[in-house]
Amino acid sequence: MAKKNMVYLNGKFVDSKKASVSIFDHGLLYGDGVFEGIRAYDGIVFKLKEHIKRLYESAASIRLNISISPKDMISAVVTTLRKNNLKDAYIRLIVTRGIGDLGLDPRKCKGKSSIIIITDKIVLYPKAFYENGLNIITAKTRRNSPTAIHPKVKSLNYLNNILGKIDAIDAGVNEAIMLTDAGYVSECTGDNIFIIKKGKLITPIASIGLLEGITRDTVMRIASKLGIEVIEKKFKLNEIYKADECFLTGTAAELIPVVKVDKKIINTGKPGPITAVLLHYFRKATVREGVKL
Ligand code: PXG
């Protein structure tokens, strides 16, 4: 018999096959909620506190009150992993506005958010992605304006990113760069983007509207420690096309080299040396920086 996968659902542990939410949950009706994607490496939940902080900040920006404290949320994540005997895992944390009626009015949910924690084995990206690098394109779909729903909010409403992902799929590639309305590079559909030029690490500045990735932050700290200058600024696609190196960062992807953008080959067309060094130190950080199970 296959082992049951237990999920945390509003304070209880339930078999994932039996766990269900109401059809009146505003997470389902409106994408009204927030989430986090977290990873555990060999019994260490990488940057768990930082992920929980971002979750509560995302919730606060949409005026969603999470009914348990960040401390209890951390314990709930740890307990879910322990129940499932997982040391290396992907963790999906979801908080919705809760059960309301068919109207938009969030007050109908009475402040009772629904909290779900799903843990599972991590699905690793194919090794070839790291060895050969990715081919990506620029999405036709532009990133949400920060004056609408700010991209720094990791909300359950991911349609903007999904449309970008469809652009990538249509082009036969795995990821797509999303530009701001003004045509600046913001990030990819589920990853942040970096370039290296003349030994400097460059990434779009958060104020243009992007998710401030935990991996992005970790990589910038590692680079600074290594004495690599880190520049956050506004830039357009042209800077990517003529970069020395390019890579993406995300919880699932870690650091993935990019070798082709919009059919243009980046530098030699091979993953770059600084990307490799940063990935090396990132992997060292993953088994050090986090909450122990
Ligand atoms: N930008 C966006 C828009 C994201 O969704 C990142 C950057 C990277 O952030 P972290 O904190 O993980 O370094 C993300 C997060 C998927 C998937 O299935 C990816 C994310 C979220 C949900 C699903 O690829 N990436």
PDB file of C-alpha atoms and ligand atoms in Angstrom:
ATOM      1  CA  MET A   1       0.000   0.000   0.000  1.00  0.00           C
ATOM      2  CA  ALA A   2       1.313   3.424  -0.884  1.00  0.00           C
ATOM      3  CA  LYS A   3       2.120   5.638   2.095  1.00  0.00           C
ATOM      4  CA  LYS A   4      -0.439   8.349   2.779  1.00  0.00           C
ATOM      5  CA  ASN A   5       0.556  11.942   2.209  1.00  0.00           C
ATOM      6  CA  MET A   6      -0.782  13.951   5.143  1.00  0.00           C
ATOM      7  CA  VAL A   7      -1.634  17.590   4.610  1.00  0.00           C
ATOM      8  CA  TYR A   8      -2.242  20.286   7.186  1.00  0.00           C
ATOM      9  CA  LEU A   9      -5.730  21.719   6.776  1.00  0.00           C
ATOM     10  CA  ASN A  10      -6.916  24.335   9.276  1.00  0.00           C
ATOM     11  CA  GLY A  11      -5.115  22.817  12.234  1.00  0.00           C
ATOM     12  CA  LYS A  12      -5.796  19.158  11.406  1.00  0.00           C
ATOM     13  CA  PHE A  13      -3.765  16.568   9.531  1.00  0.00           C
ATOM     14  CA  VAL A  14      -5.726  14.923   6.745  1.00  0.00           C
ATOM     15  CA  ASP A  15      -4.932  12.322   4.071  1.00  0.00           C
ATOM     16  CA  SER A  16      -4.216  14.368   0.905  1.00  0.00           C
ATOM     17  CA  LYS A  17      -6.686  12.211  -1.026  1.00  0.00           C
ATOM     18  CA  LYS A  18      -9.449  13.229   1.363  1.00  0.00           C
ATOM     19  CA  ALA A  19      -8.456  16.845   1.963  1.00  0.00           C
ATOM     20  CA  SER A  20     -10.898  19.252   0.326  1.00  0.00           C
ATOM     21  CA  VAL A  21     -11.959  22.879   0.446  1.00  0.00           C
ATOM     22  CA  SER A  22     -15.379  24.469   0.078  1.00  0.00           C
ATOM     23  CA  ILE A  23     -16.610  25.613  -3.319  1.00  0.00           C
ATOM     24  CA  PHE A  24     -17.368  28.908  -1.537  1.00  0.00           C
ATOM     25  CA  ASP A  25     -13.744  29.413  -0.527  1.00  0.00           C
ATOM     26  CA  HIS A  26     -12.636  32.773  -1.928  1.00  0.00           C
ATOM     27  CA  GLY A  27      -9.253  31.285  -2.797  1.00  0.00           C
ATOM     28  CA  LEU A  28     -11.102  29.215  -5.401  1.00  0.00           C
ATOM     29  CA  LEU A  29     -13.734  31.787  -6.382  1.00  0.00           C
ATOM     30  CA  TYR A  30     -11.386  34.757  -6.747  1.00  0.00           C
ATOM     31  CA  GLY A  31      -7.785  33.656  -6.234  1.00  0.00           C
ATOM     32  CA  ASP A  32      -8.174  35.637  -3.018  1.00  0.00           C
ATOM     33  CA  GLY A  33      -5.276  34.454  -0.905  1.00  0.00           C
ATOM     34  CA  VAL A  34      -1.502  34.114  -0.708  1.00  0.00           C
ATOM     35  CA  PHE A  35       1.027  31.301  -0.932  1.00  0.00           C
ATOM     36  CA  GLU A  36       4.652  30.254  -0.539  1.00  0.00           C
ATOM     37  CA  GLY A  37       6.808  27.617  -2.196  1.00  0.00           C
ATOM     38  CA  ILE A  38       9.536  26.413   0.183  1.00  0.00           C
ATOM     39  CA  ARG A  39      12.166  23.697   0.055  1.00  0.00           C
ATOM     40  CA  ALA A  40      13.765  21.425   2.624  1.00  0.00           C
ATOM     41  CA  TYR A  41      17.284  20.109   2.108  1.00  0.00           C
ATOM     42  CA  ASP A  42      18.453  17.170   4.196  1.00  0.00           C
ATOM     43  CA  GLY A  43      16.288  18.045   7.181  1.00  0.00           C
ATOM     44  CA  ILE A  44      16.792  21.822   6.979  1.00  0.00           C
ATOM     45  CA  VAL A  45      13.858  23.945   5.829  1.00  0.00           C
ATOM     46  CA  PHE A  46      15.776  26.497   3.808  1.00  0.00           C
ATOM     47  CA  LYS A  47      15.087  30.094   4.883  1.00  0.00           C
ATOM     48  CA  LEU A  48      11.789  29.078   6.465  1.00  0.00           C
ATOM     49  CA  LYS A  49      11.595  32.237   8.587  1.00  0.00           C
ATOM     50  CA  GLU A  50      12.117  34.428   5.526  1.00  0.00           C
ATOM     51  CA  HIS A  51       9.367  32.577   3.611  1.00  0.00           C
ATOM     52  CA  ILE A  52       6.972  32.938   6.543  1.00  0.00           C
ATOM     53  CA  LYS A  53       7.804  36.649   6.802  1.00  0.00           C
ATOM     54  CA  ARG A  54       7.024  37.093   3.088  1.00  0.00           C
ATOM     55  CA  LEU A  55       3.770  35.144   3.492  1.00  0.00           C
ATOM     56  CA  TYR A  56       2.574  37.434   6.278  1.00  0.00           C
ATOM     57  CA  GLU A  57       3.683  40.523   4.331  1.00  0.00           C
ATOM     58  CA  SER A  58       1.812  39.320   1.227  1.00  0.00           C
ATOM     59  CA  ALA A  59      -1.257  38.702   3.414  1.00  0.00           C
ATOM     60  CA  ALA A  60      -0.992  42.158   5.002  1.00  0.00           C
ATOM     61  CA  SER A  61      -0.833  43.821   1.562  1.00  0.00           C
ATOM     62  CA  ILE A  62      -4.177  42.285   0.614  1.00  0.00           C
ATOM     63  CA  ARG A  63      -5.550  42.921   4.114  1.00  0.00           C
ATOM     64  CA  LEU A  64      -5.895  39.232   4.860  1.00  0.00           C
ATOM     65  CA  ASN A  65      -5.559  38.345   8.509  1.00  0.00           C
ATOM     66  CA  ILE A  66      -3.902  34.948   9.001  1.00  0.00           C
ATOM     67  CA  SER A  67      -5.568  33.331  12.005  1.00  0.00           C
ATOM     68  CA  ILE A  68      -2.397  31.754  13.446  1.00  0.00           C
ATOM     69  CA  SER A  69       0.898  33.388  14.431  1.00  0.00           C
ATOM     70  CA  PRO A  70       4.066  33.145  12.317  1.00  0.00           C
ATOM     71  CA  LYS A  71       5.583  31.018  15.113  1.00  0.00           C
ATOM     72  CA  ASP A  72       2.703  28.523  14.947  1.00  0.00           C
ATOM     73  CA  MET A  73       2.936  28.540  11.144  1.00  0.00           C
ATOM     74  CA  ILE A  74       6.606  27.533  11.397  1.00  0.00           C
ATOM     75  CA  SER A  75       5.705  24.674  13.798  1.00  0.00           C
ATOM     76  CA  ALA A  76       2.896  23.567  11.468  1.00  0.00           C
ATOM     77  CA  VAL A  77       5.334  23.332   8.523  1.00  0.00           C
ATOM     78  CA  VAL A  78       7.853  21.377  10.594  1.00  0.00           C
ATOM     79  CA  THR A  79       5.166  19.015  11.947  1.00  0.00           C
ATOM     80  CA  THR A  80       3.775  18.345   8.460  1.00  0.00           C
ATOM     81  CA  LEU A  81       7.232  17.395   7.199  1.00  0.00           C
ATOM     82  CA  ARG A  82       7.826  15.154  10.222  1.00  0.00           C
ATOM     83  CA  LYS A  83       4.479  13.409   9.793  1.00  0.00           C
ATOM     84  CA  ASN A  84       5.420  12.612   6.219  1.00  0.00           C
ATOM     85  CA  ASN A  85       8.969  11.631   7.098  1.00  0.00           C
ATOM     86  CA  LEU A  86      10.327  14.064   4.554  1.00  0.00           C
ATOM     87  CA  LYS A  87      13.841  15.460   4.784  1.00  0.00           C
ATOM     88  CA  ASP A  88      14.151  16.659   1.206  1.00  0.00           C
ATOM     89  CA  ALA A  89      10.880  18.198   0.161  1.00  0.00           C
ATOM     90  CA  TYR A  90       8.879  20.844  -1.607  1.00  0.00           C
ATOM     91  CA  ILE A  91       6.457  22.653   0.672  1.00  0.00           C
ATOM     92  CA  ARG A  92       3.426  24.581  -0.549  1.00  0.00           C
ATOM     93  CA  LEU A  93       1.808  26.882   1.971  1.00  0.00           C
ATOM     94  CA  ILE A  94      -1.568  28.345   1.051  1.00  0.00           C
ATOM     95  CA  VAL A  95      -3.702  30.828   2.945  1.00  0.00           C
ATOM     96  CA  THR A  96      -7.031  31.845   1.450  1.00  0.00           C
ATOM     97  CA  ARG A  97      -9.482  34.527   2.549  1.00  0.00           C
ATOM     98  CA  GLY A  98     -11.735  31.653   3.663  1.00  0.00           C
ATOM     99  CA  ILE A  99     -15.322  30.655   3.033  1.00  0.00           C
ATOM    100  CA  GLY A 100     -17.663  33.457   1.980  1.00  0.00           C
ATOM    101  CA  ASP A 101     -20.549  33.788  -0.435  1.00  0.00           C
ATOM    102  CA  LEU A 102     -20.583  34.333  -4.204  1.00  0.00           C
ATOM    103  CA  GLY A 103     -19.957  38.073  -3.861  1.00  0.00           C
ATOM    104  CA  LEU A 104     -16.557  39.747  -3.835  1.00  0.00           C
ATOM    105  CA  ASP A 105     -16.985  41.158  -0.335  1.00  0.00           C
ATOM    106  CA  PRO A 106     -14.113  39.726   1.741  1.00  0.00           C
ATOM    107  CA  ARG A 107     -15.971  40.601   4.974  1.00  0.00           C
ATOM    108  CA  LYS A 108     -18.278  37.654   4.272  1.00  0.00           C
ATOM    109  CA  CYS A 109     -15.318  35.369   5.019  1.00  0.00           C
ATOM    110  CA  LYS A 110     -15.471  36.651   8.612  1.00  0.00           C
ATOM    111  CA  GLY A 111     -11.697  36.751   9.050  1.00  0.00           C
ATOM    112  CA  LYS A 112     -11.484  32.954   9.084  1.00  0.00           C
ATOM    113  CA  SER A 113      -8.676  32.250   6.644  1.00  0.00           C
ATOM    114  CA  SER A 114      -8.191  28.708   5.334  1.00  0.00           C
ATOM    115  CA  ILE A 115      -4.663  27.396   5.916  1.00  0.00           C
ATOM    116  CA  ILE A 116      -3.243  24.512   3.897  1.00  0.00           C
ATOM    117  CA  ILE A 117       0.242  23.018   4.006  1.00  0.00           C
ATOM    118  CA  ILE A 118       1.155  20.419   1.393  1.00  0.00           C
ATOM    119  CA  THR A 119       4.538  18.697   1.501  1.00  0.00           C
ATOM    120  CA  ASP A 120       5.841  16.365  -1.137  1.00  0.00           C
ATOM    121  CA  LYS A 121       8.983  14.913  -2.620  1.00  0.00           C
ATOM    122  CA  ILE A 122      10.870  17.501  -4.582  1.00  0.00           C
ATOM    123  CA  VAL A 123      10.760  17.200  -8.358  1.00  0.00           C
ATOM    124  CA  LEU A 124      14.219  18.174  -9.536  1.00  0.00           C
ATOM    125  CA  TYR A 125      14.798  19.954 -12.816  1.00  0.00           C
ATOM    126  CA  PRO A 126      16.603  17.816 -15.426  1.00  0.00           C
ATOM    127  CA  LYS A 127      20.389  17.874 -15.042  1.00  0.00           C
ATOM    128  CA  ALA A 128      20.691  18.970 -18.669  1.00  0.00           C
ATOM    129  CA  PHE A 129      19.198  22.361 -17.752  1.00  0.00           C
ATOM    130  CA  TYR A 130      22.184  23.062 -15.488  1.00  0.00           C
ATOM    131  CA  GLU A 131      24.760  21.566 -17.833  1.00  0.00           C
ATOM    132  CA  ASN A 132      23.564  23.096 -21.101  1.00  0.00           C
ATOM    133  CA  GLY A 133      21.572  26.119 -19.936  1.00  0.00           C
ATOM    134  CA  LEU A 134      18.064  27.213 -20.795  1.00  0.00           C
ATOM    135  CA  ASN A 135      16.656  28.734 -23.929  1.00  0.00           C
ATOM    136  CA  ILE A 136      14.068  31.364 -22.988  1.00  0.00           C
ATOM    137  CA  ILE A 137      11.977  34.016 -24.715  1.00  0.00           C
ATOM    138  CA  THR A 138      10.311  37.289 -23.826  1.00  0.00           C
ATOM    139  CA  ALA A 139       6.615  36.863 -23.106  1.00  0.00           C
ATOM    140  CA  LYS A 140       4.054  38.884 -25.042  1.00  0.00           C
ATOM    141  CA  THR A 141       2.195  39.301 -21.765  1.00  0.00           C
ATOM    142  CA  ARG A 142       3.482  42.166 -19.637  1.00  0.00           C
ATOM    143  CA  ARG A 143       3.975  41.895 -15.854  1.00  0.00           C
ATOM    144  CA  ASN A 144       1.204  43.337 -13.688  1.00  0.00           C
ATOM    145  CA  SER A 145       1.620  46.994 -12.912  1.00  0.00           C
ATOM    146  CA  PRO A 146       2.683  47.623  -9.301  1.00  0.00           C
ATOM    147  CA  THR A 147      -0.228  50.065  -9.146  1.00  0.00           C
ATOM    148  CA  ALA A 148      -2.624  47.129  -9.704  1.00  0.00           C
ATOM    149  CA  ILE A 149      -1.773  44.056  -7.666  1.00  0.00           C
ATOM    150  CA  HIS A 150       1.884  44.524  -6.813  1.00  0.00           C
ATOM    151  CA  PRO A 151       4.056  41.659  -8.125  1.00  0.00           C
ATOM    152  CA  LYS A 152       5.824  41.553  -4.745  1.00  0.00           C
ATOM    153  CA  VAL A 153       2.620  40.018  -3.356  1.00  0.00           C
ATOM    154  CA  LYS A 154       2.743  36.258  -3.800  1.00  0.00           C
ATOM    155  CA  SER A 155      -0.999  36.036  -4.277  1.00  0.00           C
ATOM    156  CA  LEU A 156      -3.057  33.053  -5.366  1.00  0.00           C
ATOM    157  CA  ASN A 157      -3.990  35.072  -8.413  1.00  0.00           C
ATOM    158  CA  TYR A 158      -1.182  33.922 -10.702  1.00  0.00           C
ATOM    159  CA  LEU A 159      -2.974  34.436 -14.013  1.00  0.00           C
ATOM    160  CA  ASN A 160      -0.502  37.088 -15.147  1.00  0.00           C
ATOM    161  CA  ASN A 161       2.341  34.585 -14.732  1.00  0.00           C
ATOM    162  CA  ILE A 162       0.324  31.732 -16.246  1.00  0.00           C
ATOM    163  CA  LEU A 163      -0.300  33.795 -19.393  1.00  0.00           C
ATOM    164  CA  GLY A 164       3.448  34.408 -19.566  1.00  0.00           C
ATOM    165  CA  LYS A 165       4.040  30.685 -19.138  1.00  0.00           C
ATOM    166  CA  ILE A 166       1.636  29.977 -22.018  1.00  0.00           C
ATOM    167  CA  ASP A 167       3.731  32.344 -24.180  1.00  0.00           C
ATOM    168  CA  ALA A 168       6.800  30.240 -23.247  1.00  0.00           C
ATOM    169  CA  ILE A 169       5.009  26.979 -24.029  1.00  0.00           C
ATOM    170  CA  ASP A 170       3.824  28.357 -27.386  1.00  0.00           C
ATOM    171  CA  ALA A 171       7.448  29.167 -28.228  1.00  0.00           C
ATOM    172  CA  GLY A 172       8.571  25.669 -27.158  1.00  0.00           C
ATOM    173  CA  VAL A 173      10.739  26.892 -24.256  1.00  0.00           C
ATOM    174  CA  ASN A 174      10.638  26.509 -20.463  1.00  0.00           C
ATOM    175  CA  GLU A 175      10.575  30.077 -19.198  1.00  0.00           C
ATOM    176  CA  ALA A 176       9.748  33.574 -20.367  1.00  0.00           C
ATOM    177  CA  ILE A 177      10.961  37.014 -19.355  1.00  0.00           C
ATOM    178  CA  MET A 178       8.176  39.399 -18.416  1.00  0.00           C
ATOM    179  CA  LEU A 179       8.612  43.113 -19.058  1.00  0.00           C
ATOM    180  CA  THR A 180       7.010  45.975 -17.196  1.00  0.00           C
ATOM    181  CA  ASP A 181       4.510  48.186 -19.018  1.00  0.00           C
ATOM    182  CA  ALA A 182       7.366  50.594 -19.756  1.00  0.00           C
ATOM    183  CA  GLY A 183       9.393  47.773 -21.333  1.00  0.00           C
ATOM    184  CA  TYR A 184      11.913  47.126 -18.539  1.00  0.00           C
ATOM    185  CA  VAL A 185      12.909  43.584 -17.582  1.00  0.00           C
ATOM    186  CA  SER A 186      11.132  42.535 -14.384  1.00  0.00           C
ATOM    187  CA  GLU A 187      11.486  38.767 -13.888  1.00  0.00           C
ATOM    188  CA  CYS A 188      10.384  35.455 -15.396  1.00  0.00           C
ATOM    189  CA  THR A 189       7.021  33.742 -14.844  1.00  0.00           C
ATOM    190  CA  GLY A 190       8.280  31.821 -11.791  1.00  0.00           C
ATOM    191  CA  ASP A 191      11.903  32.901 -11.402  1.00  0.00           C
ATOM    192  CA  ASN A 192      13.989  36.035 -10.930  1.00  0.00           C
ATOM    193  CA  ILE A 193      16.586  36.968 -13.538  1.00  0.00           C
ATOM    194  CA  PHE A 194      20.235  38.006 -13.284  1.00  0.00           C
ATOM    195  CA  ILE A 195      22.954  38.954 -15.737  1.00  0.00           C
ATOM    196  CA  ILE A 196      26.705  39.227 -15.363  1.00  0.00           C
ATOM    197  CA  LYS A 197      28.573  41.953 -17.198  1.00  0.00           C
ATOM    198  CA  LYS A 198      32.288  42.647 -16.745  1.00  0.00           C
ATOM    199  CA  GLY A 199      32.320  40.673 -13.488  1.00  0.00           C
ATOM    200  CA  LYS A 200      29.360  42.560 -11.974  1.00  0.00           C
ATOM    201  CA  LEU A 201      26.074  40.944 -10.968  1.00  0.00           C
ATOM    202  CA  ILE A 202      23.047  42.854 -12.257  1.00  0.00           C
ATOM    203  CA  THR A 203      19.358  42.259 -11.523  1.00  0.00           C
ATOM    204  CA  PRO A 204      16.183  44.331 -11.980  1.00  0.00           C
ATOM    205  CA  ILE A 205      15.508  46.665  -9.058  1.00  0.00           C
ATOM    206  CA  ALA A 206      12.561  45.534  -6.941  1.00  0.00           C
ATOM    207  CA  SER A 207      10.748  48.890  -7.190  1.00  0.00           C
ATOM    208  CA  ILE A 208       9.849  48.276 -10.856  1.00  0.00           C
ATOM    209  CA  GLY A 209       7.562  45.439  -9.713  1.00  0.00           C
ATOM    210  CA  LEU A 210       8.760  41.895  -9.154  1.00  0.00           C
ATOM    211  CA  LEU A 211       8.668  39.166  -6.561  1.00  0.00           C
ATOM    212  CA  GLU A 212      11.608  39.623  -4.211  1.00  0.00           C
ATOM    213  CA  GLY A 213      12.701  36.009  -4.360  1.00  0.00           C
ATOM    214  CA  ILE A 214      14.329  34.370  -1.363  1.00  0.00           C
ATOM    215  CA  THR A 215      16.791  32.744  -3.781  1.00  0.00           C
ATOM    216  CA  ARG A 216      17.438  36.178  -5.381  1.00  0.00           C
ATOM    217  CA  ASP A 217      18.262  37.625  -1.986  1.00  0.00           C
ATOM    218  CA  THR A 218      20.500  34.674  -1.052  1.00  0.00           C
ATOM    219  CA  VAL A 219      22.433  34.914  -4.330  1.00  0.00           C
ATOM    220  CA  MET A 220      22.971  38.666  -3.922  1.00  0.00           C
ATOM    221  CA  ARG A 221      24.330  38.115  -0.396  1.00  0.00           C
ATOM    222  CA  ILE A 222      26.653  35.336  -1.582  1.00  0.00           C
ATOM    223  CA  ALA A 223      27.950  37.516  -4.425  1.00  0.00           C
ATOM    224  CA  SER A 224      28.642  40.436  -2.062  1.00  0.00           C
ATOM    225  CA  LYS A 225      30.539  38.138   0.305  1.00  0.00           C
ATOM    226  CA  LEU A 226      32.626  36.898  -2.624  1.00  0.00           C
ATOM    227  CA  GLY A 227      33.495  40.496  -3.468  1.00  0.00           C
ATOM    228  CA  ILE A 228      31.319  40.589  -6.591  1.00  0.00           C
ATOM    229  CA  GLU A 229      29.654  43.969  -7.059  1.00  0.00           C
ATOM    230  CA  VAL A 230      25.849  43.643  -7.028  1.00  0.00           C
ATOM    231  CA  ILE A 231      23.788  46.198  -8.961  1.00  0.00           C
ATOM    232  CA  GLU A 232      20.006  46.471  -8.770  1.00  0.00           C
ATOM    233  CA  LYS A 233      18.776  48.719 -11.566  1.00  0.00           C
ATOM    234  CA  LYS A 234      16.293  49.227 -14.389  1.00  0.00           C
ATOM    235  CA  PHE A 235      17.390  47.731 -17.692  1.00  0.00           C
ATOM    236  CA  LYS A 236      15.967  46.627 -21.016  1.00  0.00           C
ATOM    237  CA  LEU A 237      16.304  43.428 -23.028  1.00  0.00           C
ATOM    238  CA  ASN A 238      19.334  44.690 -24.906  1.00  0.00           C
ATOM    239  CA  GLU A 239      21.478  44.376 -21.786  1.00  0.00           C
ATOM    240  CA  ILE A 240      20.533  40.714 -21.541  1.00  0.00           C
ATOM    241  CA  TYR A 241      21.347  40.049 -25.194  1.00  0.00           C
ATOM    242  CA  LYS A 242      24.871  41.433 -24.735  1.00  0.00           C
ATOM    243  CA  ALA A 243      25.482  40.043 -21.236  1.00  0.00           C
ATOM    244  CA  ASP A 244      28.485  37.844 -20.430  1.00  0.00           C
ATOM    245  CA  GLU A 245      26.266  35.442 -18.450  1.00  0.00           C
ATOM    246  CA  CYS A 246      22.611  35.103 -17.579  1.00  0.00           C
ATOM    247  CA  PHE A 247      20.801  32.916 -15.046  1.00  0.00           C
ATOM    248  CA  LEU A 248      17.464  32.519 -13.296  1.00  0.00           C
ATOM    249  CA  THR A 249      16.796  31.929  -9.598  1.00  0.00           C
ATOM    250  CA  GLY A 250      13.904  30.302  -7.758  1.00  0.00           C
ATOM    251  CA  THR A 251      13.158  27.864  -4.962  1.00  0.00           C
ATOM    252  CA  ALA A 252      12.660  24.945  -7.354  1.00  0.00           C
ATOM    253  CA  ALA A 253      15.240  25.989  -9.961  1.00  0.00           C
ATOM    254  CA  GLU A 254      17.976  27.179  -7.539  1.00  0.00           C
ATOM    255  CA  LEU A 255      20.272  28.876 -10.123  1.00  0.00           C
ATOM    256  CA  ILE A 256      19.728  27.866 -13.721  1.00  0.00           C
ATOM    257  CA  PRO A 257      21.982  29.197 -16.485  1.00  0.00           C
ATOM    258  CA  VAL A 258      20.372  30.791 -19.544  1.00  0.00           C
ATOM    259  CA  VAL A 259      22.222  30.507 -22.853  1.00  0.00           C
ATOM    260  CA  LYS A 260      19.688  31.788 -25.373  1.00  0.00           C
ATOM    261  CA  VAL A 261      17.152  34.619 -25.150  1.00  0.00           C
ATOM    262  CA  ASP A 262      14.739  35.393 -27.999  1.00  0.00           C
ATOM    263  CA  LYS A 263      16.841  33.165 -30.251  1.00  0.00           C
ATOM    264  CA  LYS A 264      19.939  35.236 -29.495  1.00  0.00           C
ATOM    265  CA  ILE A 265      22.914  33.337 -28.120  1.00  0.00           C
ATOM    266  CA  ILE A 266      24.334  34.797 -24.896  1.00  0.00           C
ATOM    267  CA  ASN A 267      28.100  35.156 -25.157  1.00  0.00           C
ATOM    268  CA  THR A 268      29.598  31.704 -25.923  1.00  0.00           C
ATOM    269  CA  GLY A 269      26.251  29.901 -25.641  1.00  0.00           C
ATOM    270  CA  LYS A 270      27.528  27.934 -22.634  1.00  0.00           C
ATOM    271  CA  PRO A 271      26.704  28.355 -18.934  1.00  0.00           C
ATOM    272  CA  GLY A 272      29.093  30.933 -17.492  1.00  0.00           C
ATOM    273  CA  PRO A 273      31.815  30.521 -14.838  1.00  0.00           C
ATOM    274  CA  ILE A 274      30.454  33.058 -12.326  1.00  0.00           C
ATOM    275  CA  THR A 275      27.016  31.390 -12.502  1.00  0.00           C
ATOM    276  CA  ALA A 276      28.726  28.081 -11.630  1.00  0.00           C
ATOM    277  CA  VAL A 277      30.561  29.607  -8.661  1.00  0.00           C
ATOM    278  CA  LEU A 278      27.358  31.203  -7.328  1.00  0.00           C
ATOM    279  CA  LEU A 279      25.467  27.896  -7.706  1.00  0.00           C
ATOM    280  CA  HIS A 280      28.241  26.119  -5.804  1.00  0.00           C
ATOM    281  CA  TYR A 281      27.988  28.516  -2.841  1.00  0.00           C
ATOM    282  CA  PHE A 282      24.189  28.567  -3.024  1.00  0.00           C
ATOM    283  CA  ARG A 283      24.078  24.791  -2.579  1.00  0.00           C
ATOM    284  CA  LYS A 284      26.373  25.099   0.438  1.00  0.00           C
ATOM    285  CA  ALA A 285      23.980  27.666   1.944  1.00  0.00           C
ATOM    286  CA  THR A 286      20.929  25.430   1.500  1.00  0.00           C
ATOM    287  CA  VAL A 287      22.145  22.878   4.035  1.00  0.00           C
ATOM    288  CA  ARG A 288      23.152  25.568   6.536  1.00  0.00           C
ATOM    289  CA  GLU A 289      20.609  28.372   6.537  1.00  0.00           C
ATOM    290  CA  GLY A 290      17.197  27.384   7.796  1.00  0.00           C
ATOM    291  CA  VAL A 291      15.056  25.720  10.421  1.00  0.00           C
ATOM    292  CA  LYS A 292      16.124  22.205  11.496  1.00  0.00           C
ATOM    293  CA  LEU A 293      13.494  19.456  11.518  1.00  0.00           C
TER     294      LEU A 293
HETATM  295  N1  PXG B   1       9.299  35.284  -9.326  1.00  0.00           N
HETATM  296  C1  PXG B   1       8.074  34.730  -9.321  1.00  0.00           C
HETATM  297  C2  PXG B   1       6.989  35.384 -10.066  1.00  0.00           C
HETATM  298  C3  PXG B   1       7.842  33.550  -8.592  1.00  0.00           C
HETATM  299  O1  PXG B   1       6.642  32.992  -8.580  1.00  0.00           O
HETATM  300  C4  PXG B   1      10.184  33.566  -7.928  1.00  0.00           C
HETATM  301  C5  PXG B   1      10.336  34.738  -8.651  1.00  0.00           C
HETATM  302  C6  PXG B   1      11.349  33.035  -7.154  1.00  0.00           C
HETATM  303  O2  PXG B   1      11.173  33.276  -5.780  1.00  0.00           O
HETATM  304  P1  PXG B   1      11.864  32.365  -4.670  1.00  0.00           P
HETATM  305  O3  PXG B   1      11.473  32.986  -3.378  1.00  0.00           O
HETATM  306  O4  PXG B   1      11.321  30.965  -4.837  1.00  0.00           O
HETATM  307  O5  PXG B   1      13.319  32.438  -4.905  1.00  0.00           O
HETATM  308  C7  PXG B   1       8.910  32.952  -7.887  1.00  0.00           C
HETATM  309  C8  PXG B   1       8.653  31.708  -7.101  1.00  0.00           C
HETATM  310  C9  PXG B   1       6.656  26.720 -10.242  1.00  0.00           C
HETATM  311  C10 PXG B   1       6.473  27.808  -9.244  1.00  0.00           C
HETATM  312  O6  PXG B   1       5.885  25.755 -10.178  1.00  0.00           O
HETATM  313  C11 PXG B   1       7.463  28.728  -9.053  1.00  0.00           C
HETATM  314  C12 PXG B   1       7.297  29.743  -8.098  1.00  0.00           C
HETATM  315  C13 PXG B   1       6.136  29.790  -7.405  1.00  0.00           C
HETATM  316  C14 PXG B   1       5.151  28.867  -7.639  1.00  0.00           C
HETATM  317  C15 PXG B   1       5.297  27.845  -8.552  1.00  0.00           C
HETATM  318  O7  PXG B   1       7.550  26.827 -11.082  1.00  0.00           O
HETATM  319  N2  PXG B   1       8.357  30.620  -7.961  1.00  0.00           N
END
